[in-house]
Coordinates of C-alpha atoms in Angstrom, one line a residue:
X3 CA -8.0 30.5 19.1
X4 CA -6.1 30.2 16.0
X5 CA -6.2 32.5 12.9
X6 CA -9.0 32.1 10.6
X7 CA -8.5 32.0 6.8
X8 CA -11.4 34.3 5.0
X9 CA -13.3 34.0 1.6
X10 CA -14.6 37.4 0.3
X11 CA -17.7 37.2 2.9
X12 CA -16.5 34.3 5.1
X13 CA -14.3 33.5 7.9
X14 CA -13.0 29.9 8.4
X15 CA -11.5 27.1 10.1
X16 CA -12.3 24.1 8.3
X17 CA -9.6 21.0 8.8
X18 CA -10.2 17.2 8.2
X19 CA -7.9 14.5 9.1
X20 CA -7.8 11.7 6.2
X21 CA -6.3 8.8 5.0
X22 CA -6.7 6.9 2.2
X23 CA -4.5 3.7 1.1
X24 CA -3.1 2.3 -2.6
X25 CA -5.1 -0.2 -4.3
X26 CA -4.8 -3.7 -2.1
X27 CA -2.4 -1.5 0.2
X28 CA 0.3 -2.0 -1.5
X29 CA 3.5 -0.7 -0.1
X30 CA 5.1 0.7 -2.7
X31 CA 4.9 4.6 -1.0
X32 CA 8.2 4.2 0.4
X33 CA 11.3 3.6 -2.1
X34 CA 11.1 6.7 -4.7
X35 CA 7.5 7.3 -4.7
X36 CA 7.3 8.8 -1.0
X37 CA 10.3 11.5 -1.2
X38 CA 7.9 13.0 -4.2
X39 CA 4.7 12.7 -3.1
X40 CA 4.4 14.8 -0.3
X41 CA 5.0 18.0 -3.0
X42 CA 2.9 16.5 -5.7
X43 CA -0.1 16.7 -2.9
X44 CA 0.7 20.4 -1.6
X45 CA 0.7 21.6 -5.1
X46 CA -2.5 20.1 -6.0
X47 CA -4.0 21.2 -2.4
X48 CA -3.4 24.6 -3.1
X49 CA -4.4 24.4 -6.8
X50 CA -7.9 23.9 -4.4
X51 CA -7.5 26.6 -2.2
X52 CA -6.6 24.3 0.4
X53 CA -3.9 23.9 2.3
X54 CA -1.6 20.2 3.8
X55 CA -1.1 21.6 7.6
X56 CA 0.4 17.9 8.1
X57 CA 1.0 14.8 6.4
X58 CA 2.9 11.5 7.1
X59 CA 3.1 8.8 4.2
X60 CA 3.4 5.6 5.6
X61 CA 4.5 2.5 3.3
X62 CA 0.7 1.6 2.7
X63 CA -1.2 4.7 3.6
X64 CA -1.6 8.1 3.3
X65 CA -2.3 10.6 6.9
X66 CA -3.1 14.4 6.0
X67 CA -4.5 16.8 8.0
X68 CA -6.0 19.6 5.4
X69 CA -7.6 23.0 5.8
X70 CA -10.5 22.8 3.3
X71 CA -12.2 25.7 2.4
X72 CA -15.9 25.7 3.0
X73 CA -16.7 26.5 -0.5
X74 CA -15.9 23.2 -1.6
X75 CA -16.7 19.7 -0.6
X76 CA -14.0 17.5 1.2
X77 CA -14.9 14.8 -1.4
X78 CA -14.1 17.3 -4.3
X79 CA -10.6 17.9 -2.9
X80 CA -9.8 14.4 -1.6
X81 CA -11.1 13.2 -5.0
X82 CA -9.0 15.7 -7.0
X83 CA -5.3 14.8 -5.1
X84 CA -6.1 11.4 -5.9
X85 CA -6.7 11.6 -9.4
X86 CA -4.3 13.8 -10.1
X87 CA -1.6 12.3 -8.3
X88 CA -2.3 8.6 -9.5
X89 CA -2.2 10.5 -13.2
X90 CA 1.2 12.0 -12.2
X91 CA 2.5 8.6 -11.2
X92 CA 1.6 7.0 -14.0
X93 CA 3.1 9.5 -15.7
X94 CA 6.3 9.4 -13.9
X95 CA 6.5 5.9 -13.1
X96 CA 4.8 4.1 -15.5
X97 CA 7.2 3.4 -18.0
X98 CA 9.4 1.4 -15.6
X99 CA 6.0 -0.6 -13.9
X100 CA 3.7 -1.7 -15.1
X101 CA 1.6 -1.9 -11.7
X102 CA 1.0 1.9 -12.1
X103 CA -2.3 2.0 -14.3
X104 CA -3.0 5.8 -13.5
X105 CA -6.8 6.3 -12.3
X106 CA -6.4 2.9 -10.6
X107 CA -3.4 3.5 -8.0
X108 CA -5.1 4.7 -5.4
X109 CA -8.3 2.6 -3.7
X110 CA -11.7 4.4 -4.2
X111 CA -12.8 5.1 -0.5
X112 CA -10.8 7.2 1.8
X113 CA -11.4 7.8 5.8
X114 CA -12.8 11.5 6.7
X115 CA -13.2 13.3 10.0
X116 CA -13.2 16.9 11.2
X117 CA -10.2 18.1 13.3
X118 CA -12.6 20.9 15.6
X119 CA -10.8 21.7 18.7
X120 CA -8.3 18.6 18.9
X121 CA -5.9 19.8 16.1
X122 CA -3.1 19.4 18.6
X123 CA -4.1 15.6 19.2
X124 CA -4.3 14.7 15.9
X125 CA -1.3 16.7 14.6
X126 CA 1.0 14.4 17.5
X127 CA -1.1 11.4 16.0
X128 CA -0.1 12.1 12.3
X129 CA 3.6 12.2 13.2
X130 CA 3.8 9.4 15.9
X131 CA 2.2 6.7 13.2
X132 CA 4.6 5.2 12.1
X133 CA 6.3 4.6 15.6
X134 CA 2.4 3.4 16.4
X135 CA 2.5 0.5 13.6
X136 CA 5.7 -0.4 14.2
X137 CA 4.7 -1.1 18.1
X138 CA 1.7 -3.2 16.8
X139 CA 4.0 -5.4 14.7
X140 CA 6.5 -6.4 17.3
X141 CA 3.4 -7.1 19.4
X142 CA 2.2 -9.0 16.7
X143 CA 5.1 -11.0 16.8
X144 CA 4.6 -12.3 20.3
X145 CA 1.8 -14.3 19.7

């Protein structure tokens, strides 16, 4: 059994695994914007309490697993590191694009589901990705 974190009258083990993609999936995560993302989404975790235990940022999506506390929602966090990084890349990056409009980098829905007792699976999932897409696009090219 891992460690649990603890609130003042709670002990927890809250972790999600989620993904969410860039408006019409565009791969632009992987030139400049992907060696500064991965920061720019454990500093605004933690400005939530929460915590990135792993992330991957493929060229048109976005894998995290995240510890959540149970005090707030997962839509509130997941909905606060997308704002606020899409505001930071605008910030950044919009003077030299003009793609990067701010509010409107990231697509509004993102994918959601509780780690429980397979953190292990998922963690090896996260990392192995990439590899995983690359497989499916040489099959791809077979046919």
């Amino acid at each position: 059994m891992d460690e649990f974190e603890s609130l003042s009258h709670t002990k927890w083990e809250c972790k999600y695994h989620v993904v969410f993609i860039p408006k019409c999936r565009r791969r632009t995560l992987y030139e400049q914007l992907r060696k500064h993302l991965g920061e720019v989404f454990r500093r605004l975790a933690l400005q939530k309490e929460s915590r990135i235990e792993e992330g991957h940022l493929m060229p048109d999506h976005v894998h995290m697993m995240i510890a959540i506390p149970p005090k707030y929602a997962v839509s509130q966090v997941v909905g606060y590191i997308k704002g606020k990084s899409a505001i930071h890349l605008a910030r950044v990056y919009g003077e030299r694009k003009r793609n990067f409009v701010g509010q409107h980098f990231w697509a509004r829905g993102y994918f959601v589901s509780t780690v429980g007792r397979d953190e292990a699976v998922i963690r090896e999932y996260i990392k192995n990705q990439e590899h995983e897409d690359q497989r499916l696009e040489q099959m791809n090219l077979w046919r």
